[in-house]
Amino acid sequence: MNPVVQLRDIHKTYDLGEVTFEALGGVSLDIAEGEMVALMGPSGSGKTTLMQIIGLLDRPSQGQYILRGQDVTELSENERAEVRNRAIGFVFQAFHLLSRMSVLENVEVPMTYAGFSASQQRETALEMLRRVGLADKSRSLPSQLSGGQKQRVAVARALTMQPSILLADEPTGNLDSKTSVEVMALFQQLNDEGTTVIVVTHEPDIAAYTQRIVRIRDGLLESDSPNPQRKRIAGGVA
Ligand SMILES: Nc1ncnc2c1ncn2[C@@H]1O[C@H](COP(=O)(O)OP(=O)(O)OP(=O)(O)O)[C@@H](O)[C@H]1O
Ligand SMILES: [Mg+2]
């Protein structure tokens, strides 16, 4: 087992002026390369906070974080951004697509920051759109797509930098159940190809597609169990 994420006694305290609030009270968690994990828990339990720490969008107040063997706990803002761009892809509940840009341009966005040439950007973006089954929509605007298609564009965008970890925070929260299954099929396919996937969800039906279910409550790990009945979606996305 090759751990990609190693969290050791992670605390996160928010300073609210007069008082402080402890959103994470000491979370230790290992995630191995190639795992597909669901992170569950009630609203306010600390799921997004934990994902932001794993994704290097935020830093713990206390504890140690080792990412792919590198201690990233004490990295500067710039160093964290660099590791983040190289290693991590994000997918959010609200898609976060730019409405005035075409699908193709949206997928190109992360690469513009990474110094790819225009032709490399185009080629990679088209390849990623093919992977998510949307090559024929490259010239569309996000507003012309269904919710599931928008989320697949967001996944294509997350994949352009070839992340080893894909973090998805309620990626199906705005989707109907049929479309949610489509997105989970895509995640399973990526996971089969070697990407480590961590997905936050409230829905047991969605967690059922993962191989391990981690629950947090009040900022603490409540349970961590394999999911031997893992549902598989045959065929992936067309
Ligand atoms: N920037 C912040 N400042 C102060 N408190 C915060 C901040 N961000 C989150 N919190 C608090 O930390 C706790 C955990 O929040 P978090 O967003 O991680 O919950 P969550 O499990 O993702 O919930 P949900 O399922 O509703 O998305 C909540 O009580 C929240 O109010
Ligand atoms: Mg949240």
PDB file of C-alpha atoms and ligand atoms in Angstrom:
ATOM      1  CA  MET A   1       0.000   0.000   0.000  1.00  0.00           C
ATOM      2  CA  ASN A   2       1.454   3.256  -1.167  1.00  0.00           C
ATOM      3  CA  PRO A   3      -0.048   6.155   0.805  1.00  0.00           C
ATOM      4  CA  VAL A   4      -0.713   9.359  -1.130  1.00  0.00           C
ATOM      5  CA  VAL A   5      -2.413  11.220   1.688  1.00  0.00           C
ATOM      6  CA  GLN A   6      -1.220  10.914   5.288  1.00  0.00           C
ATOM      7  CA  LEU A   7      -2.953  13.134   7.811  1.00  0.00           C
ATOM      8  CA  ARG A   8      -1.666  13.096  11.375  1.00  0.00           C
ATOM      9  CA  ASP A   9      -3.768  14.606  14.135  1.00  0.00           C
ATOM     10  CA  ILE A  10      -5.085  17.430  11.966  1.00  0.00           C
ATOM     11  CA  HIS A  11      -6.780  20.299  13.780  1.00  0.00           C
ATOM     12  CA  LYS A  12      -8.421  23.308  12.210  1.00  0.00           C
ATOM     13  CA  THR A  13      -9.458  26.207  14.362  1.00  0.00           C
ATOM     14  CA  TYR A  14     -11.278  29.227  12.980  1.00  0.00           C
ATOM     15  CA  ASP A  15     -10.730  32.498  14.738  1.00  0.00           C
ATOM     16  CA  LEU A  16     -14.067  34.270  15.175  1.00  0.00           C
ATOM     17  CA  GLY A  17     -12.806  37.341  17.030  1.00  0.00           C
ATOM     18  CA  GLU A  18     -13.909  36.852  20.611  1.00  0.00           C
ATOM     19  CA  VAL A  19     -14.029  33.091  20.336  1.00  0.00           C
ATOM     20  CA  THR A  20     -12.501  30.324  18.287  1.00  0.00           C
ATOM     21  CA  PHE A  21     -14.250  27.411  16.657  1.00  0.00           C
ATOM     22  CA  GLU A  22     -12.620  24.032  16.220  1.00  0.00           C
ATOM     23  CA  ALA A  23     -13.852  22.620  12.898  1.00  0.00           C
ATOM     24  CA  LEU A  24     -11.444  19.668  13.011  1.00  0.00           C
ATOM     25  CA  GLY A  25     -10.423  18.254  16.355  1.00  0.00           C
ATOM     26  CA  GLY A  26      -7.602  15.852  15.476  1.00  0.00           C
ATOM     27  CA  VAL A  27      -8.128  13.803  12.340  1.00  0.00           C
ATOM     28  CA  SER A  28      -5.677  11.087  11.327  1.00  0.00           C
ATOM     29  CA  LEU A  29      -6.268   9.377   8.019  1.00  0.00           C
ATOM     30  CA  ASP A  30      -4.256   7.527   5.383  1.00  0.00           C
ATOM     31  CA  ILE A  31      -5.408   7.183   1.807  1.00  0.00           C
ATOM     32  CA  ALA A  32      -3.547   4.846  -0.501  1.00  0.00           C
ATOM     33  CA  GLU A  33      -2.747   5.395  -4.130  1.00  0.00           C
ATOM     34  CA  GLY A  34      -5.594   4.213  -6.326  1.00  0.00           C
ATOM     35  CA  GLU A  35      -8.276   4.227  -3.638  1.00  0.00           C
ATOM     36  CA  MET A  36     -11.760   5.608  -4.200  1.00  0.00           C
ATOM     37  CA  VAL A  37     -13.069   6.965  -0.918  1.00  0.00           C
ATOM     38  CA  ALA A  38     -16.335   8.582   0.154  1.00  0.00           C
ATOM     39  CA  LEU A  39     -16.220  11.189   2.907  1.00  0.00           C
ATOM     40  CA  MET A  40     -19.573  11.446   4.657  1.00  0.00           C
ATOM     41  CA  GLY A  41     -20.968  13.269   7.663  1.00  0.00           C
ATOM     42  CA  PRO A  42     -23.681  15.719   8.704  1.00  0.00           C
ATOM     43  CA  SER A  43     -23.739  19.332   7.563  1.00  0.00           C
ATOM     44  CA  GLY A  44     -21.108  21.307   9.444  1.00  0.00           C
ATOM     45  CA  SER A  45     -19.114  18.221  10.458  1.00  0.00           C
ATOM     46  CA  GLY A  46     -15.942  19.443   8.722  1.00  0.00           C
ATOM     47  CA  LYS A  47     -15.961  17.658   5.343  1.00  0.00           C
ATOM     48  CA  THR A  48     -15.198  20.698   3.210  1.00  0.00           C
ATOM     49  CA  THR A  49     -12.642  21.913   5.730  1.00  0.00           C
ATOM     50  CA  LEU A  50     -10.869  18.561   5.523  1.00  0.00           C
ATOM     51  CA  MET A  51     -11.015  18.516   1.705  1.00  0.00           C
ATOM     52  CA  GLN A  52      -9.526  22.003   1.578  1.00  0.00           C
ATOM     53  CA  ILE A  53      -6.648  20.876   3.732  1.00  0.00           C
ATOM     54  CA  ILE A  54      -6.108  17.727   1.653  1.00  0.00           C
ATOM     55  CA  GLY A  55      -6.261  19.897  -1.495  1.00  0.00           C
ATOM     56  CA  LEU A  56      -3.761  22.409  -0.103  1.00  0.00           C
ATOM     57  CA  LEU A  57      -6.312  25.196  -0.379  1.00  0.00           C
ATOM     58  CA  ASP A  58      -6.055  25.672   3.361  1.00  0.00           C
ATOM     59  CA  ARG A  59      -3.623  24.663   6.059  1.00  0.00           C
ATOM     60  CA  PRO A  60      -4.171  22.927   9.362  1.00  0.00           C
ATOM     61  CA  SER A  61      -3.806  24.847  12.634  1.00  0.00           C
ATOM     62  CA  GLN A  62      -2.033  21.838  14.072  1.00  0.00           C
ATOM     63  CA  GLY A  63      -0.940  18.408  12.895  1.00  0.00           C
ATOM     64  CA  GLN A  64       1.078  17.042  10.008  1.00  0.00           C
ATOM     65  CA  TYR A  65       0.207  16.439   6.377  1.00  0.00           C
ATOM     66  CA  ILE A  66       2.322  14.248   4.131  1.00  0.00           C
ATOM     67  CA  LEU A  67       1.324  14.240   0.474  1.00  0.00           C
ATOM     68  CA  ARG A  68       2.923  11.654  -1.811  1.00  0.00           C
ATOM     69  CA  GLY A  69       5.756  11.250   0.684  1.00  0.00           C
ATOM     70  CA  GLN A  70       6.436  14.971   0.979  1.00  0.00           C
ATOM     71  CA  ASP A  71       5.761  16.836   4.199  1.00  0.00           C
ATOM     72  CA  VAL A  72       3.637  19.746   2.983  1.00  0.00           C
ATOM     73  CA  THR A  73       2.613  21.028   6.416  1.00  0.00           C
ATOM     74  CA  GLU A  74       5.005  23.946   6.481  1.00  0.00           C
ATOM     75  CA  LEU A  75       5.115  24.921   2.797  1.00  0.00           C
ATOM     76  CA  SER A  76       4.701  28.565   1.848  1.00  0.00           C
ATOM     77  CA  GLU A  77       1.667  29.755  -0.091  1.00  0.00           C
ATOM     78  CA  ASN A  78       3.567  29.619  -3.391  1.00  0.00           C
ATOM     79  CA  GLU A  79       5.014  26.195  -2.767  1.00  0.00           C
ATOM     80  CA  ARG A  80       1.592  24.866  -1.881  1.00  0.00           C
ATOM     81  CA  ALA A  81       0.122  26.313  -5.069  1.00  0.00           C
ATOM     82  CA  GLU A  82       2.801  24.590  -7.083  1.00  0.00           C
ATOM     83  CA  VAL A  83       2.247  21.183  -5.475  1.00  0.00           C
ATOM     84  CA  ARG A  84      -1.515  21.678  -5.790  1.00  0.00           C
ATOM     85  CA  ASN A  85      -1.370  22.397  -9.510  1.00  0.00           C
ATOM     86  CA  ARG A  86       0.799  19.386 -10.132  1.00  0.00           C
ATOM     87  CA  ALA A  87      -0.937  16.850  -7.948  1.00  0.00           C
ATOM     88  CA  ILE A  88      -4.569  17.727  -7.357  1.00  0.00           C
ATOM     89  CA  GLY A  89      -7.731  18.147  -9.404  1.00  0.00           C
ATOM     90  CA  PHE A  90     -10.892  19.681  -7.952  1.00  0.00           C
ATOM     91  CA  VAL A  91     -14.546  19.201  -8.781  1.00  0.00           C
ATOM     92  CA  PHE A  92     -17.187  21.243  -6.930  1.00  0.00           C
ATOM     93  CA  GLN A  93     -20.924  20.983  -6.450  1.00  0.00           C
ATOM     94  CA  ALA A  94     -21.567  24.210  -8.378  1.00  0.00           C
ATOM     95  CA  PHE A  95     -19.342  23.294 -11.371  1.00  0.00           C
ATOM     96  CA  HIS A  96     -17.506  26.677 -11.331  1.00  0.00           C
ATOM     97  CA  LEU A  97     -17.427  27.018 -15.118  1.00  0.00           C
ATOM     98  CA  LEU A  98     -16.860  30.401 -16.733  1.00  0.00           C
ATOM     99  CA  SER A  99     -20.066  31.281 -18.529  1.00  0.00           C
ATOM    100  CA  ARG A 100     -18.600  33.432 -21.325  1.00  0.00           C
ATOM    101  CA  MET A 101     -16.050  30.846 -22.344  1.00  0.00           C
ATOM    102  CA  SER A 102     -16.653  27.831 -24.534  1.00  0.00           C
ATOM    103  CA  VAL A 103     -16.421  24.343 -23.089  1.00  0.00           C
ATOM    104  CA  LEU A 104     -13.001  23.932 -24.683  1.00  0.00           C
ATOM    105  CA  GLU A 105     -11.712  27.219 -23.251  1.00  0.00           C
ATOM    106  CA  ASN A 106     -12.969  26.277 -19.807  1.00  0.00           C
ATOM    107  CA  VAL A 107     -11.004  23.050 -19.930  1.00  0.00           C
ATOM    108  CA  GLU A 108      -7.911  24.960 -21.021  1.00  0.00           C
ATOM    109  CA  VAL A 109      -7.934  27.311 -18.023  1.00  0.00           C
ATOM    110  CA  PRO A 110      -5.590  25.368 -15.667  1.00  0.00           C
ATOM    111  CA  MET A 111      -3.073  24.939 -18.477  1.00  0.00           C
ATOM    112  CA  THR A 112      -2.884  28.657 -19.214  1.00  0.00           C
ATOM    113  CA  TYR A 113      -1.401  29.070 -15.737  1.00  0.00           C
ATOM    114  CA  ALA A 114       1.090  26.276 -16.323  1.00  0.00           C
ATOM    115  CA  GLY A 115       2.746  27.697 -19.402  1.00  0.00           C
ATOM    116  CA  PHE A 116       1.446  25.244 -22.006  1.00  0.00           C
ATOM    117  CA  SER A 117       1.592  26.433 -25.617  1.00  0.00           C
ATOM    118  CA  ALA A 118      -1.726  27.236 -27.290  1.00  0.00           C
ATOM    119  CA  SER A 119      -1.594  24.096 -29.404  1.00  0.00           C
ATOM    120  CA  GLN A 120      -0.704  21.889 -26.413  1.00  0.00           C
ATOM    121  CA  GLN A 121      -3.634  23.393 -24.533  1.00  0.00           C
ATOM    122  CA  ARG A 122      -6.033  22.709 -27.359  1.00  0.00           C
ATOM    123  CA  GLU A 123      -4.829  19.188 -27.916  1.00  0.00           C
ATOM    124  CA  THR A 124      -4.936  18.255 -24.217  1.00  0.00           C
ATOM    125  CA  ALA A 125      -8.339  19.892 -23.683  1.00  0.00           C
ATOM    126  CA  LEU A 126      -9.820  17.980 -26.620  1.00  0.00           C
ATOM    127  CA  GLU A 127      -8.344  14.741 -25.359  1.00  0.00           C
ATOM    128  CA  MET A 128      -9.847  15.295 -21.892  1.00  0.00           C
ATOM    129  CA  LEU A 129     -13.227  16.173 -23.410  1.00  0.00           C
ATOM    130  CA  ARG A 130     -13.069  12.932 -25.360  1.00  0.00           C
ATOM    131  CA  ARG A 131     -12.356  11.059 -22.141  1.00  0.00           C
ATOM    132  CA  VAL A 132     -15.484  12.440 -20.528  1.00  0.00           C
ATOM    133  CA  GLY A 133     -17.533  11.850 -23.662  1.00  0.00           C
ATOM    134  CA  LEU A 134     -18.029  15.484 -24.643  1.00  0.00           C
ATOM    135  CA  ALA A 135     -15.729  16.125 -27.587  1.00  0.00           C
ATOM    136  CA  ASP A 136     -18.742  17.113 -29.694  1.00  0.00           C
ATOM    137  CA  LYS A 137     -19.620  19.914 -27.241  1.00  0.00           C
ATOM    138  CA  SER A 138     -16.265  21.667 -27.286  1.00  0.00           C
ATOM    139  CA  ARG A 139     -17.663  24.802 -28.936  1.00  0.00           C
ATOM    140  CA  SER A 140     -20.781  25.023 -26.781  1.00  0.00           C
ATOM    141  CA  LEU A 141     -21.215  27.459 -23.938  1.00  0.00           C
ATOM    142  CA  PRO A 142     -21.756  26.001 -20.452  1.00  0.00           C
ATOM    143  CA  SER A 143     -25.330  27.377 -20.472  1.00  0.00           C
ATOM    144  CA  GLN A 144     -26.103  25.069 -23.402  1.00  0.00           C
ATOM    145  CA  LEU A 145     -25.245  21.940 -21.423  1.00  0.00           C
ATOM    146  CA  SER A 146     -27.166  19.765 -19.003  1.00  0.00           C
ATOM    147  CA  GLY A 147     -26.062  19.618 -15.367  1.00  0.00           C
ATOM    148  CA  GLY A 148     -24.332  16.282 -15.850  1.00  0.00           C
ATOM    149  CA  GLN A 149     -22.537  17.564 -18.935  1.00  0.00           C
ATOM    150  CA  LYS A 150     -21.379  20.660 -17.028  1.00  0.00           C
ATOM    151  CA  GLN A 151     -19.995  18.464 -14.301  1.00  0.00           C
ATOM    152  CA  ARG A 152     -18.195  16.335 -16.891  1.00  0.00           C
ATOM    153  CA  VAL A 153     -16.612  19.496 -18.294  1.00  0.00           C
ATOM    154  CA  ALA A 154     -15.470  20.345 -14.767  1.00  0.00           C
ATOM    155  CA  VAL A 155     -13.981  16.855 -14.496  1.00  0.00           C
ATOM    156  CA  ALA A 156     -12.206  17.269 -17.851  1.00  0.00           C
ATOM    157  CA  ARG A 157     -10.789  20.562 -16.591  1.00  0.00           C
ATOM    158  CA  ALA A 158      -9.625  18.899 -13.375  1.00  0.00           C
ATOM    159  CA  LEU A 159      -7.837  16.218 -15.401  1.00  0.00           C
ATOM    160  CA  THR A 160      -5.801  18.452 -17.691  1.00  0.00           C
ATOM    161  CA  MET A 161      -2.842  18.628 -15.326  1.00  0.00           C
ATOM    162  CA  GLN A 162      -2.951  14.852 -14.823  1.00  0.00           C
ATOM    163  CA  PRO A 163      -3.563  14.993 -11.077  1.00  0.00           C
ATOM    164  CA  SER A 164      -2.788  11.950  -8.997  1.00  0.00           C
ATOM    165  CA  ILE A 165      -5.680  12.858  -6.696  1.00  0.00           C
ATOM    166  CA  LEU A 166      -9.144  13.984  -7.675  1.00  0.00           C
ATOM    167  CA  LEU A 167     -11.082  15.757  -4.919  1.00  0.00           C
ATOM    168  CA  ALA A 168     -14.801  16.167  -5.429  1.00  0.00           C
ATOM    169  CA  ASP A 169     -16.929  18.081  -2.896  1.00  0.00           C
ATOM    170  CA  GLU A 170     -20.558  17.024  -3.380  1.00  0.00           C
ATOM    171  CA  PRO A 171     -20.109  16.688  -7.146  1.00  0.00           C
ATOM    172  CA  THR A 172     -23.603  15.286  -7.546  1.00  0.00           C
ATOM    173  CA  GLY A 173     -25.299  17.719  -5.147  1.00  0.00           C
ATOM    174  CA  ASN A 174     -26.920  19.630  -8.023  1.00  0.00           C
ATOM    175  CA  LEU A 175     -27.667  16.634 -10.215  1.00  0.00           C
ATOM    176  CA  ASP A 176     -30.618  14.285 -10.541  1.00  0.00           C
ATOM    177  CA  SER A 177     -30.041  10.649  -9.714  1.00  0.00           C
ATOM    178  CA  LYS A 178     -29.547   9.439 -13.294  1.00  0.00           C
ATOM    179  CA  THR A 179     -26.990  12.137 -14.015  1.00  0.00           C
ATOM    180  CA  SER A 180     -25.294  11.494 -10.676  1.00  0.00           C
ATOM    181  CA  VAL A 181     -24.722   7.909 -11.727  1.00  0.00           C
ATOM    182  CA  GLU A 182     -23.126   9.163 -14.956  1.00  0.00           C
ATOM    183  CA  VAL A 183     -20.662  11.258 -12.974  1.00  0.00           C
ATOM    184  CA  MET A 184     -19.891   8.377 -10.629  1.00  0.00           C
ATOM    185  CA  ALA A 185     -19.310   6.137 -13.660  1.00  0.00           C
ATOM    186  CA  LEU A 186     -16.737   8.618 -14.855  1.00  0.00           C
ATOM    187  CA  PHE A 187     -15.045   8.688 -11.442  1.00  0.00           C
ATOM    188  CA  GLN A 188     -14.938   4.892 -11.382  1.00  0.00           C
ATOM    189  CA  GLN A 189     -13.380   4.860 -14.818  1.00  0.00           C
ATOM    190  CA  LEU A 190     -10.704   7.373 -13.779  1.00  0.00           C
ATOM    191  CA  ASN A 191     -10.113   5.432 -10.605  1.00  0.00           C
ATOM    192  CA  ASP A 192      -9.702   2.211 -12.610  1.00  0.00           C
ATOM    193  CA  GLU A 193      -7.040   4.054 -14.599  1.00  0.00           C
ATOM    194  CA  GLY A 194      -5.143   4.832 -11.393  1.00  0.00           C
ATOM    195  CA  THR A 195      -6.392   8.189 -10.124  1.00  0.00           C
ATOM    196  CA  THR A 196      -7.048   8.362  -6.390  1.00  0.00           C
ATOM    197  CA  VAL A 197     -10.559   9.742  -5.880  1.00  0.00           C
ATOM    198  CA  ILE A 198     -11.994  11.313  -2.724  1.00  0.00           C
ATOM    199  CA  VAL A 199     -15.623  12.313  -2.928  1.00  0.00           C
ATOM    200  CA  VAL A 200     -17.701  14.129  -0.321  1.00  0.00           C
ATOM    201  CA  THR A 201     -21.333  13.150  -0.364  1.00  0.00           C
ATOM    202  CA  HIS A 202     -24.422  13.158   1.828  1.00  0.00           C
ATOM    203  CA  GLU A 203     -26.010  10.419  -0.213  1.00  0.00           C
ATOM    204  CA  PRO A 204     -25.519   6.739   0.671  1.00  0.00           C
ATOM    205  CA  ASP A 205     -26.458   5.921  -2.954  1.00  0.00           C
ATOM    206  CA  ILE A 206     -23.416   7.847  -4.150  1.00  0.00           C
ATOM    207  CA  ALA A 207     -21.064   6.542  -1.466  1.00  0.00           C
ATOM    208  CA  ALA A 208     -22.075   3.046  -2.591  1.00  0.00           C
ATOM    209  CA  TYR A 209     -19.910   3.482  -5.702  1.00  0.00           C
ATOM    210  CA  THR A 210     -16.740   3.879  -3.640  1.00  0.00           C
ATOM    211  CA  GLN A 211     -14.639   1.190  -2.002  1.00  0.00           C
ATOM    212  CA  ARG A 212     -14.212   2.836   1.383  1.00  0.00           C
ATOM    213  CA  ILE A 213     -16.476   5.058   3.458  1.00  0.00           C
ATOM    214  CA  VAL A 214     -15.041   7.502   5.992  1.00  0.00           C
ATOM    215  CA  ARG A 215     -17.469   9.318   8.271  1.00  0.00           C
ATOM    216  CA  ILE A 216     -16.773  12.412  10.291  1.00  0.00           C
ATOM    217  CA  ARG A 217     -18.874  14.039  12.958  1.00  0.00           C
ATOM    218  CA  ASP A 218     -18.157  17.243  14.867  1.00  0.00           C
ATOM    219  CA  GLY A 219     -14.680  17.427  13.372  1.00  0.00           C
ATOM    220  CA  LEU A 220     -13.658  13.926  14.390  1.00  0.00           C
ATOM    221  CA  LEU A 221     -13.443  10.613  12.560  1.00  0.00           C
ATOM    222  CA  GLU A 222     -16.473   8.573  13.453  1.00  0.00           C
ATOM    223  CA  SER A 223     -15.900   5.491  11.325  1.00  0.00           C
ATOM    224  CA  ASP A 224     -13.772   4.223   8.473  1.00  0.00           C
ATOM    225  CA  SER A 225     -14.885   1.072   6.744  1.00  0.00           C
ATOM    226  CA  PRO A 226     -14.407  -0.792   3.493  1.00  0.00           C
ATOM    227  CA  ASN A 227     -17.405  -1.112   1.219  1.00  0.00           C
ATOM    228  CA  PRO A 228     -17.356  -4.704   0.033  1.00  0.00           C
ATOM    229  CA  GLN A 229     -20.728  -4.289  -1.713  1.00  0.00           C
ATOM    230  CA  ARG A 230     -19.301  -1.561  -3.925  1.00  0.00           C
ATOM    231  CA  LYS A 231     -21.601  -0.851  -6.842  1.00  0.00           C
ATOM    232  CA  ARG A 232     -19.983  -0.960 -10.262  1.00  0.00           C
ATOM    233  CA  ILE A 233     -21.279   0.811 -13.299  1.00  0.00           C
ATOM    234  CA  ALA A 234     -20.654  -1.189 -16.407  1.00  0.00           C
ATOM    235  CA  GLY A 235     -19.342   0.576 -19.464  1.00  0.00           C
ATOM    236  CA  GLY A 236     -18.422   3.964 -17.977  1.00  0.00           C
ATOM    237  CA  VAL A 237     -19.442   6.953 -20.107  1.00  0.00           C
ATOM    238  CA  ALA A 238     -20.105   6.542 -23.778  1.00  0.00           C
TER     239      ALA A 238
HETATM  240  N1  LIG B   1     -14.074  30.270   7.232  1.00  0.00           N
HETATM  241  C1  LIG B   1     -14.718  29.837   8.309  1.00  0.00           C
HETATM  242  N2  LIG B   1     -14.797  30.593   9.416  1.00  0.00           N
HETATM  243  C2  LIG B   1     -15.428  30.139  10.523  1.00  0.00           C
HETATM  244  N3  LIG B   1     -16.027  28.944  10.621  1.00  0.00           N
HETATM  245  C3  LIG B   1     -15.993  28.162   9.555  1.00  0.00           C
HETATM  246  C4  LIG B   1     -15.339  28.554   8.342  1.00  0.00           C
HETATM  247  N4  LIG B   1     -15.483  27.546   7.438  1.00  0.00           N
HETATM  248  C5  LIG B   1     -16.184  26.591   8.050  1.00  0.00           C
HETATM  249  N5  LIG B   1     -16.492  26.943   9.327  1.00  0.00           N
HETATM  250  C6  LIG B   1     -17.230  26.134  10.301  1.00  0.00           C
HETATM  251  O1  LIG B   1     -16.610  24.874  10.419  1.00  0.00           O
HETATM  252  C7  LIG B   1     -17.570  23.820  10.489  1.00  0.00           C
HETATM  253  C8  LIG B   1     -17.303  22.808   9.389  1.00  0.00           C
HETATM  254  O2  LIG B   1     -17.604  23.413   8.139  1.00  0.00           O
HETATM  255  P1  LIG B   1     -17.498  22.619   6.781  1.00  0.00           P
HETATM  256  O3  LIG B   1     -17.763  23.571   5.687  1.00  0.00           O
HETATM  257  O4  LIG B   1     -16.218  21.895   6.753  1.00  0.00           O
HETATM  258  O5  LIG B   1     -18.695  21.574   6.952  1.00  0.00           O
HETATM  259  P2  LIG B   1     -19.239  20.477   5.941  1.00  0.00           P
HETATM  260  O6  LIG B   1     -19.128  19.163   6.626  1.00  0.00           O
HETATM  261  O7  LIG B   1     -18.565  20.617   4.623  1.00  0.00           O
HETATM  262  O8  LIG B   1     -20.779  20.865   5.844  1.00  0.00           O
HETATM  263  P3  LIG B   1     -21.782  20.796   4.575  1.00  0.00           P
HETATM  264  O9  LIG B   1     -22.215  19.361   4.475  1.00  0.00           O
HETATM  265  O10 LIG B   1     -22.922  21.679   5.026  1.00  0.00           O
HETATM  266  O11 LIG B   1     -21.075  21.298   3.371  1.00  0.00           O
HETATM  267  C9  LIG B   1     -18.939  24.487  10.420  1.00  0.00           C
HETATM  268  O12 LIG B   1     -19.451  24.617  11.703  1.00  0.00           O
HETATM  269  C10 LIG B   1     -18.634  25.844   9.821  1.00  0.00           C
HETATM  270  O13 LIG B   1     -19.537  26.804  10.295  1.00  0.00           O
HETATM  271 MG    MG B   2     -19.234  21.188   2.702  1.00  0.00          MG
END
